[in-house]
Coordinates of C-alpha atoms in Angstrom, one line a residue:
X16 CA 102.6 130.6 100.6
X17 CA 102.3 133.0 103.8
X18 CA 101.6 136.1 104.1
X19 CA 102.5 136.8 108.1
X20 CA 104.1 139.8 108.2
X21 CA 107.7 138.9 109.6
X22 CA 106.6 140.7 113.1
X23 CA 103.6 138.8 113.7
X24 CA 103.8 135.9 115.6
X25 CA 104.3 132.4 114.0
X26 CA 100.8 131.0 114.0
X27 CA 100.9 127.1 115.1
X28 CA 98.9 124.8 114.4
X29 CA 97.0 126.0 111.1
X30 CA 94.9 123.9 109.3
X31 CA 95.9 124.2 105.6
X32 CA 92.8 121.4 104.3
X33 CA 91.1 125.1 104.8
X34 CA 88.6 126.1 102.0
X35 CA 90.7 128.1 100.2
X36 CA 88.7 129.7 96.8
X37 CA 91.4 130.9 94.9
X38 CA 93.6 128.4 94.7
X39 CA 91.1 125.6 94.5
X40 CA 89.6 127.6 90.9
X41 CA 92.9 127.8 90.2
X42 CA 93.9 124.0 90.4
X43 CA 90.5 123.5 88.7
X44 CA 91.1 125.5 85.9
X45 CA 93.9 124.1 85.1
X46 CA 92.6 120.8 85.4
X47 CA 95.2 119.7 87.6
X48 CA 93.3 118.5 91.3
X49 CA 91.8 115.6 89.7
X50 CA 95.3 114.1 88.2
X51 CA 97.0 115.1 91.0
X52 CA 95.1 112.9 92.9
X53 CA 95.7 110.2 90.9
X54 CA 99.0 110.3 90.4
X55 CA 99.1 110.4 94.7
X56 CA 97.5 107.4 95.0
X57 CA 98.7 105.6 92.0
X58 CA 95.4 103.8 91.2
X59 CA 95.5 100.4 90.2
X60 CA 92.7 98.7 89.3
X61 CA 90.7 96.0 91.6
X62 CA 90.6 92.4 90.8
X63 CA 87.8 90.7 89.3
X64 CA 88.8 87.7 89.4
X65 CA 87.0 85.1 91.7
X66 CA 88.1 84.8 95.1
X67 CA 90.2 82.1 95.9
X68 CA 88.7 79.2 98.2
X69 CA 91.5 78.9 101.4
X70 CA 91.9 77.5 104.3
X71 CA 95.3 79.2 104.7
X72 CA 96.2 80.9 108.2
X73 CA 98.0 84.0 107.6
X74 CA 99.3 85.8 110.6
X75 CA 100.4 89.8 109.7
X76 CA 102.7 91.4 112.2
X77 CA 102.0 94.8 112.5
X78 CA 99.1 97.2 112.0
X79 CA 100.5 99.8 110.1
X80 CA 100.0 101.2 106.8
X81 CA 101.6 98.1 105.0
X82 CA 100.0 95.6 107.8
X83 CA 96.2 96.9 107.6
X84 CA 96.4 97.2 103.4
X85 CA 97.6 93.7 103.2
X86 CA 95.2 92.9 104.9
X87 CA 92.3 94.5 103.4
X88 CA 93.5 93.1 100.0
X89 CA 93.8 89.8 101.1
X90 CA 89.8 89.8 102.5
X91 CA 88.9 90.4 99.0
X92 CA 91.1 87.8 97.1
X93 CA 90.9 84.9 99.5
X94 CA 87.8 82.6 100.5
X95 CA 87.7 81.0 104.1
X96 CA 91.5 81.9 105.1
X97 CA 92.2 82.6 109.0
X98 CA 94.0 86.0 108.5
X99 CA 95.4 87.4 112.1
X100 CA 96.9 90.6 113.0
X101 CA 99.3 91.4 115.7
X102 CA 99.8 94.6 116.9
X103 CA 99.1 96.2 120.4
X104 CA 98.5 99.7 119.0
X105 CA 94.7 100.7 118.7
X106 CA 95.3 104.6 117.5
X107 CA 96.6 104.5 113.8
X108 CA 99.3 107.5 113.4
X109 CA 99.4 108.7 109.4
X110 CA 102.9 109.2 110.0
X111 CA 103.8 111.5 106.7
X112 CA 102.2 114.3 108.5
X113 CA 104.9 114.4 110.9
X114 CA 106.9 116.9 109.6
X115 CA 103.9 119.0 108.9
X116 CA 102.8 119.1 112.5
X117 CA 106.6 119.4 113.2
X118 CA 107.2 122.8 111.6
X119 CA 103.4 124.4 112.5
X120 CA 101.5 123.3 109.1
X121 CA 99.0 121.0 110.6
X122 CA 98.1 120.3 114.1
X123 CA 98.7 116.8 115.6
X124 CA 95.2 115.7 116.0
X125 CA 95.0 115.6 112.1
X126 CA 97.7 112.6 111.9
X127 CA 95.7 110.6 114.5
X128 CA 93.0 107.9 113.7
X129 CA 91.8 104.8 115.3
X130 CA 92.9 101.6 113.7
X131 CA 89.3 99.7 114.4
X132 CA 88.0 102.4 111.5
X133 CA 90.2 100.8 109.0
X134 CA 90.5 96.8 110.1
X135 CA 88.6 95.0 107.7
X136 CA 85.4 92.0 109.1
X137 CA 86.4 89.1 109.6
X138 CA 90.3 89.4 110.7
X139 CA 91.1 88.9 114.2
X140 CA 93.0 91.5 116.1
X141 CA 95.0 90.0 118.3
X142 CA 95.9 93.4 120.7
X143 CA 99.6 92.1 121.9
X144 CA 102.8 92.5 120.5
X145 CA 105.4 89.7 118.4
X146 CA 108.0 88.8 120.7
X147 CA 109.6 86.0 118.7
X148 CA 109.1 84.3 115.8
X149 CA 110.0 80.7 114.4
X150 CA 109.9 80.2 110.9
X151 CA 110.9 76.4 110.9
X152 CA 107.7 75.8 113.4
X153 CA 105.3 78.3 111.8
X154 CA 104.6 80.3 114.8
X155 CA 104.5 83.6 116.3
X156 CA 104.7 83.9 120.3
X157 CA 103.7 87.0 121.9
X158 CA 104.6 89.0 124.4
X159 CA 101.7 87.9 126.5
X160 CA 102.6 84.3 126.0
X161 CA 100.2 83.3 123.2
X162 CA 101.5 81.2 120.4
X163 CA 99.8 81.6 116.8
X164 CA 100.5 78.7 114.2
X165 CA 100.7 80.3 110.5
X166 CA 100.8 78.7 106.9
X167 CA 101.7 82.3 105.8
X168 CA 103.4 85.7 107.5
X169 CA 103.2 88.4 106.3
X170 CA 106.0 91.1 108.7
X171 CA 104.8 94.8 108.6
X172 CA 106.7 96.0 112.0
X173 CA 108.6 99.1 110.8
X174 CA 111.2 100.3 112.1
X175 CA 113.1 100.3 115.4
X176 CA 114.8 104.1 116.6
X177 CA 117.9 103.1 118.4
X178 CA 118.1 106.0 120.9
X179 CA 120.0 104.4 123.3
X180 CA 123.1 105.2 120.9
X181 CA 122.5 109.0 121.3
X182 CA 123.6 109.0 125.0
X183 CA 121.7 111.7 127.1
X184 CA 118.9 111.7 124.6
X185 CA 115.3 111.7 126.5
X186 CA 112.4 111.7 123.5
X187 CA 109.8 112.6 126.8
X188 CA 112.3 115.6 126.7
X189 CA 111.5 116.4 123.2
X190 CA 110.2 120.3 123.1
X191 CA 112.8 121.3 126.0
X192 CA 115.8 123.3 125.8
X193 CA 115.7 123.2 122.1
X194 CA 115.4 119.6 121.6
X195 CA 113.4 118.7 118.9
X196 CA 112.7 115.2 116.7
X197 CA 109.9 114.6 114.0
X198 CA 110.6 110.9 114.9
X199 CA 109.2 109.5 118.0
X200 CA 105.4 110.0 117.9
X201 CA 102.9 112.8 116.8
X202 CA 103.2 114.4 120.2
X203 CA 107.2 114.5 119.4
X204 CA 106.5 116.4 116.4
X205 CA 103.9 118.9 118.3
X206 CA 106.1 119.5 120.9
X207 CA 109.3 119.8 118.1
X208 CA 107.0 122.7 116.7
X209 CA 107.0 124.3 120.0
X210 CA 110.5 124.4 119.8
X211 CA 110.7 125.8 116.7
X212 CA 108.6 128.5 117.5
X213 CA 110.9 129.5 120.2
X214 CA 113.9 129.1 118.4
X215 CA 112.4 131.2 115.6
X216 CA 111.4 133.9 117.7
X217 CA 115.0 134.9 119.0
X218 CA 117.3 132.9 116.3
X219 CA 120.6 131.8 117.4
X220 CA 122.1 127.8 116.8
X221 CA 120.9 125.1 115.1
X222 CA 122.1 121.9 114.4
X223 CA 120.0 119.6 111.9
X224 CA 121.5 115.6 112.0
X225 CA 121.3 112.8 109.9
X226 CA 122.3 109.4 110.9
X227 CA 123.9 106.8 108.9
X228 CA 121.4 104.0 109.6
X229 CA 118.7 103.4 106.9
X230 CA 115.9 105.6 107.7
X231 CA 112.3 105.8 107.3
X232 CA 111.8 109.1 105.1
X233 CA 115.1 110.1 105.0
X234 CA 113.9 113.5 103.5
X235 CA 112.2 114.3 106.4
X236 CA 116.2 115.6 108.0
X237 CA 116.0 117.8 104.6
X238 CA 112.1 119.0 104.9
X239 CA 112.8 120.2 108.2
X240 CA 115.7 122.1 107.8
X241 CA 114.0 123.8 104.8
X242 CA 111.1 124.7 107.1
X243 CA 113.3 125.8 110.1
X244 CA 115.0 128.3 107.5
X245 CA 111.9 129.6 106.2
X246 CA 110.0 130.0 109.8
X247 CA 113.4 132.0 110.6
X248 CA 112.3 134.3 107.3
X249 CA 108.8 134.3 108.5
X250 CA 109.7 135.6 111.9
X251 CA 112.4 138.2 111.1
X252 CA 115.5 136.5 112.2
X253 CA 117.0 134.8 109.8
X254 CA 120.4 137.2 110.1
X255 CA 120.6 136.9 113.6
X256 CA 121.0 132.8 113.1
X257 CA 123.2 130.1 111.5
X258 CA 121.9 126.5 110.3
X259 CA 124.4 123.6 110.2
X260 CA 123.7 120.2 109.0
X261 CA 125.6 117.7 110.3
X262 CA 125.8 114.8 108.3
X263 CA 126.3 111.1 109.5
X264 CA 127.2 109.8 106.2
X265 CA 129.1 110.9 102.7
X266 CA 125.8 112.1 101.4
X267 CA 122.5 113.5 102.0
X268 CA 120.6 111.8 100.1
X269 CA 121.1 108.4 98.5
X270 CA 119.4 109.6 95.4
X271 CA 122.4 111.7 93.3
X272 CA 120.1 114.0 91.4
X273 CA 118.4 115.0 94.3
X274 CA 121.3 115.4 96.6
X275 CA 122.8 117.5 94.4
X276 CA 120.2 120.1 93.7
X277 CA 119.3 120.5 97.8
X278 CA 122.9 121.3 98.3
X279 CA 123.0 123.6 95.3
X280 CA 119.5 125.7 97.3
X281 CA 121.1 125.5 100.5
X282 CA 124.5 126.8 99.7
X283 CA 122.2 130.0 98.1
X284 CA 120.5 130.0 101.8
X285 CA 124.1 129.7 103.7
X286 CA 122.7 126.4 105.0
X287 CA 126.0 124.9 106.0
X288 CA 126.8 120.8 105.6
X289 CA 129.5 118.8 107.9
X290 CA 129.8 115.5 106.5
X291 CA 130.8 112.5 108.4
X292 CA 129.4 113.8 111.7
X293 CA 127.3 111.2 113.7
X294 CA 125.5 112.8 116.8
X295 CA 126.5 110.3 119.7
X296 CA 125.6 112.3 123.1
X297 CA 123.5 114.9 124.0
X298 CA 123.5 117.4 127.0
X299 CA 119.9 118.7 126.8
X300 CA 120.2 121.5 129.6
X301 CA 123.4 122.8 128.5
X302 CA 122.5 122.3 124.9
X303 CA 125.8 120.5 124.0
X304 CA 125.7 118.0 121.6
X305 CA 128.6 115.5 120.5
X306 CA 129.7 114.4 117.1
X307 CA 131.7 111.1 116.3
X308 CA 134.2 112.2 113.4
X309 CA 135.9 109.2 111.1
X310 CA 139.2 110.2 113.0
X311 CA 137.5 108.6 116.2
X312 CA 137.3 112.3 117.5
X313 CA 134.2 113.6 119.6
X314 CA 133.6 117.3 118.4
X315 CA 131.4 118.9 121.1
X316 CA 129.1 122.2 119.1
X317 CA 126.4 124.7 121.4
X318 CA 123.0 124.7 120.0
X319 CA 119.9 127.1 120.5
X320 CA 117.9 124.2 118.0
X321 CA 118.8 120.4 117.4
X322 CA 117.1 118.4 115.2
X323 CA 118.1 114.9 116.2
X324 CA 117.4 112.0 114.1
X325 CA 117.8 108.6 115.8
X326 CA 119.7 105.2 114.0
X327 CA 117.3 102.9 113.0
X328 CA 117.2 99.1 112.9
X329 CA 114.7 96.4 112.7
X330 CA 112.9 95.1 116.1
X331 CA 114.0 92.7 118.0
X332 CA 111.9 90.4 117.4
X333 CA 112.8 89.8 113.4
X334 CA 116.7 91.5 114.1
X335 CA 116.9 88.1 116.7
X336 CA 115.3 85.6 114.6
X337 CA 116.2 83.4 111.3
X338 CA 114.1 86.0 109.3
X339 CA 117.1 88.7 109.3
X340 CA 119.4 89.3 107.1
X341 CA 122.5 86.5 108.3
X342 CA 125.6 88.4 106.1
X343 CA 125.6 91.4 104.2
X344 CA 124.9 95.5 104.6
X345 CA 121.6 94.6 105.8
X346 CA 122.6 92.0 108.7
X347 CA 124.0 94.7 111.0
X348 CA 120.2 96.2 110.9
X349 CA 119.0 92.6 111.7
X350 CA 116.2 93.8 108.5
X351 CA 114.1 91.3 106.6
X352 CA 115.6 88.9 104.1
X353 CA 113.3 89.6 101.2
X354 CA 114.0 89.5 97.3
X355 CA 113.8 92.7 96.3
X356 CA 111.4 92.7 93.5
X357 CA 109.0 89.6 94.3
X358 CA 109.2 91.1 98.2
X359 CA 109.1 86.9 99.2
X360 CA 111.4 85.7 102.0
X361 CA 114.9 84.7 100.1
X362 CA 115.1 81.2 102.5
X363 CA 111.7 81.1 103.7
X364 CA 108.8 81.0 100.8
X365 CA 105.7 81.3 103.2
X366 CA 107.3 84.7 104.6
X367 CA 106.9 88.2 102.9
X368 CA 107.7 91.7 103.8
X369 CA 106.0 95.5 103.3
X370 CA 107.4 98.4 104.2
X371 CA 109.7 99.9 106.4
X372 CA 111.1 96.5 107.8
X373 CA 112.5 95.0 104.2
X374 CA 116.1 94.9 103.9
X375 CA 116.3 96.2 100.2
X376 CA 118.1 99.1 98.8
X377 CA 115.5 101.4 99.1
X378 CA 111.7 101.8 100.3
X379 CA 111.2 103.3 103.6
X380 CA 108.0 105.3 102.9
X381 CA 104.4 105.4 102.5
X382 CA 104.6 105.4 98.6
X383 CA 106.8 102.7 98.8
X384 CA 103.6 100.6 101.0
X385 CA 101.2 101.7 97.8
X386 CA 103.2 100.2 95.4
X387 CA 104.4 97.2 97.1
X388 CA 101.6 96.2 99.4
X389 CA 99.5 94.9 96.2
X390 CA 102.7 93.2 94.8
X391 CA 103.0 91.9 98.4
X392 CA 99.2 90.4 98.0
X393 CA 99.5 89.0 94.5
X394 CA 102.6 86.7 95.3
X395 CA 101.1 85.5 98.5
X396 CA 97.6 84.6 96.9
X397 CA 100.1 82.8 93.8
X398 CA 102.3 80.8 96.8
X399 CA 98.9 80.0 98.4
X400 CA 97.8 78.5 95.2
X401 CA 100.7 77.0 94.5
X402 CA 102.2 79.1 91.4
X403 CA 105.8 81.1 91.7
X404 CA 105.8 84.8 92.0
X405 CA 105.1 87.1 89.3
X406 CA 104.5 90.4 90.1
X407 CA 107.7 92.5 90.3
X408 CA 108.7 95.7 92.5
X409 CA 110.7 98.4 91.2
X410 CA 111.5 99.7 94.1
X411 CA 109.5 103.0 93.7
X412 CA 109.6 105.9 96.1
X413 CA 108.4 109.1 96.2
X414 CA 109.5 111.9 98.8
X415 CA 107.3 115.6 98.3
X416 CA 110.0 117.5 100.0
X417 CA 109.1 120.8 101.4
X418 CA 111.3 123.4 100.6
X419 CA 109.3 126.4 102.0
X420 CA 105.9 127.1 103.4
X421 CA 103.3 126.6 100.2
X422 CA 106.3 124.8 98.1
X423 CA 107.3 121.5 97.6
X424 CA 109.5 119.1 95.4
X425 CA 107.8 116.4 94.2
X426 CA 110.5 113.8 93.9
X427 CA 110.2 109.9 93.0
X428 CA 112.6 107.2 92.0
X429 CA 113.4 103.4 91.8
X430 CA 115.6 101.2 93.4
X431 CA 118.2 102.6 90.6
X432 CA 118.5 105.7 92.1
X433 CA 116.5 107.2 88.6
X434 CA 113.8 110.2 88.7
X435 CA 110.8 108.1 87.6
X436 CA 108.3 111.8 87.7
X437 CA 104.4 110.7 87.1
X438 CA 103.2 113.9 86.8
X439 CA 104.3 115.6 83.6
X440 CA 103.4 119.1 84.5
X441 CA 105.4 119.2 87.7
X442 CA 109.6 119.0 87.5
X443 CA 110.6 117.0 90.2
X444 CA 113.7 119.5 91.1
X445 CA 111.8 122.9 90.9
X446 CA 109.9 124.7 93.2
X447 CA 106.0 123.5 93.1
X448 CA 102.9 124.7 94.4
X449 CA 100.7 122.0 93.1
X450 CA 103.5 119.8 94.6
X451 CA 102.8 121.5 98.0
X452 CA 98.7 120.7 97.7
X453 CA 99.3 117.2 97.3
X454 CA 101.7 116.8 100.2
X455 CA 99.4 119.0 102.4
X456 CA 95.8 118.2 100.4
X457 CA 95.8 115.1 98.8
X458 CA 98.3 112.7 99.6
X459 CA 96.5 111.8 102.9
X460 CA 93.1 110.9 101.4
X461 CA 95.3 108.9 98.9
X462 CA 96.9 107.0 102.2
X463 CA 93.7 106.5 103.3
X464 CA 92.5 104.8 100.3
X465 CA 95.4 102.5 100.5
X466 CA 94.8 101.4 103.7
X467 CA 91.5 100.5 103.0
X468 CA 92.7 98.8 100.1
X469 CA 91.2 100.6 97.4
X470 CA 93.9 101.9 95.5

């Protein structure tokens, strides 16, 4: 928790991994760091079995989170198999640190590695993008022309943000005027914290959006809005200002239970909530931005802060081919049709999906990737030996929502919508230091493991 004075200056870019005595003996003595840890990383145990002679090509698209852990797994488990990854980024962004370089926690150079550190010997790296893939032929053309044949794919491409349907929005703009999004990139979220700091300094406006696409980390709208109220506190001008979330949707958050308790804490911080609002244009020197209402109205509101959060979809290169959902609430997103629990391709076998790209009810985060990437692993190694699926996905998520600086809710649930806590000690709707160390502390040396494909 702070301790700046409300006249001092917000202090950017802190580095909370700090030593920091007291609360490490406390943690200790409690005996909590260690299972704290482990419930972060949900450790499952490696396989012993032999590894299974293939000459199977598997191309991955994507070098993500889900893309590289795949990938790692797969090394171990198979024997001679041509596994390919396609991807033209080289830096490696641990994206959940976003909104912690957004709102002055962490500075951005702490969510930046180099994928080569984490690729494992033996794959090849093909450093180009997918620009179109056809399942009936078994290939994958890039966007440099090259054509890789496949037995297997694995798609790990995230998501797409669909700015262009925020007219006037420029995300080089981001840190200007007031503008700020955790979205884009890790210089995004820097420059986001820059406006924050201003905005904080002299209060005023601000207008916190949610669209009504399926997001990745759709808490991060919520974490940021908590954050922007408590650097208001920090700084001493809380009652000079007025926060308004403007919703896109009918809720939130998809998850009841949660929902409700943030709107029960915000209505105690005056945090107000518009619902059916979708943000549609933006003026970013006159700070004007423009809301769609259900009545086909445009609403025009003044800012001093916006928090804009773009639609998301899947790229082009799955929302355009026979991989996408054809009918549906996912076809309109163009997202991968996988079954939701065996994460397999519901028309093509030889296809499978992690991460931010599946078309499933839920699972747009990196705890989604831990859980699913070794599902993901174990059904592919089963088709490549010929066997049907078994292992099953739940559809578990987990979402540490910040509520103030050196608090956190530790939240996870299934595809159900139900609480599924793994940590008895914490309650997943109460205010939580430990909750705050792993989100700032752990959870990133538990993503790391992942990747590598060790837990």
């Amino acid at each position: 928790m702070s301790t700046r004075h409300p006249s001092q200056p917000l202090s950017p870019q802190r580095d909370t991994d700090a030593p920091d005595p007291d609360r490490r003996r406390w943690m200790q003595a409690l005996g909590l760091a260690p299972a704290a840890l482990a419930v972060a990383s949900h450790t499952r145990p490696a396989h012993a079995a032999a590894r299974l002679k293939t000459q199977a090509r598997i191309v991955i698209l994507g070098s993500g989170l889900g893309g590289i852990a795949v990938a790692n797994r797969l090394t171990r488990l198979l024997d001679g198999a041509q596994i390919t990854i396609v991807d033209r980024k080289e830096e490696h962004h641990y994206q959940p640190g976003y909104t912690l370089v957004a709102s002055g926690i962490w500075p951005k150079a702490k969510v930046i590695e180099r994928n080569e550190a984490f690729l494992p010997a033996g794959v090849q790296w093909v450093k180009d993008m997918a620009a179109a893939v056809d399942p009936d032929a078994r290939t994958v053309r890039t966007a440099g022309g090259l054509t890789l044949p496949y037995d297997f794919l694995v798609v790990a491409t995230g998501t797409h943000q669909d700015w262009s349907l925020i007219e006037g929005v420029d995300v080089t703009r981001i840190g200007q005027n007031g503008l700020g999004s955790v979205y884009p990139s890790a210089d995004a979220a820097a420059a986001t914290w820059q406006a924050m700091q201003t905005f904080a300094r002299q209060g005023g406006e601000a207008l916190m959006t949610l669209s009504t696409t399926p997001l990745k980390c759709a808490g991060a709208p919520l974490k940021m809005t908590f954050m922007l109220r408590d650097r208001l506190r920090q700084a001493g001008t809380l009652d000079q200002s007025r926060i308004s979330f403007m919703c896109g949707p009918k809720v939130i958050f998809g998850v009841p239970k949660v929902a409700e308790a943030v709107l029960a804490r915000w209505q105690e911080m005056a945090i107000g909530v518009t619902y059916e609002h979708v943000l549609t244009a933006v003026d970013i020197d006159a700070r004007r931005a423009t809301f769609q209402t259900p009545d086909g109205q445009a609403v025009q509101r003044s800012y001093d802060f916006l928090h804009a959060v773009p639609p998301m979809r899947a790229p082009d290169v799955i929302k355009t081919s026979a991989l996408a959902w054809q009918d549906g609430p996912m076809a309109k997103g163009g997202w991968l049709e996988v079954d939701k629990e065996t994460l397999q391709h519901r028309r093509y076998p030889n296809v499978f999906g992690v991460g931010d790209i599946n078309g499933t009810p839920r699972g747009k985060t990196a705890a989604t990737i831990k859980k699913a990437a070794p599902i993901v692993v174990d059904n592919l190694v089963a088709a490549i030996a010929g066997q049907p699926p078994q292992a099953r996905f739940d559809g578990y998520t987990s979402c540490p929502l910040i509520t103030r600086e050196g608090s956190a809710w530790l939240v996870e649930f299934d595809y159900e919508g139900r609480l599924t806590p793994t940590l008895p000690v914490v309650d997943p709707l109460q205010d939580s230091f430990l909750a705050w160390m792993m989100k700032v502390r752990l959870l990133k040396p538990a993503y790391i493991g992942v990747l590598k494909g060790n837990v």
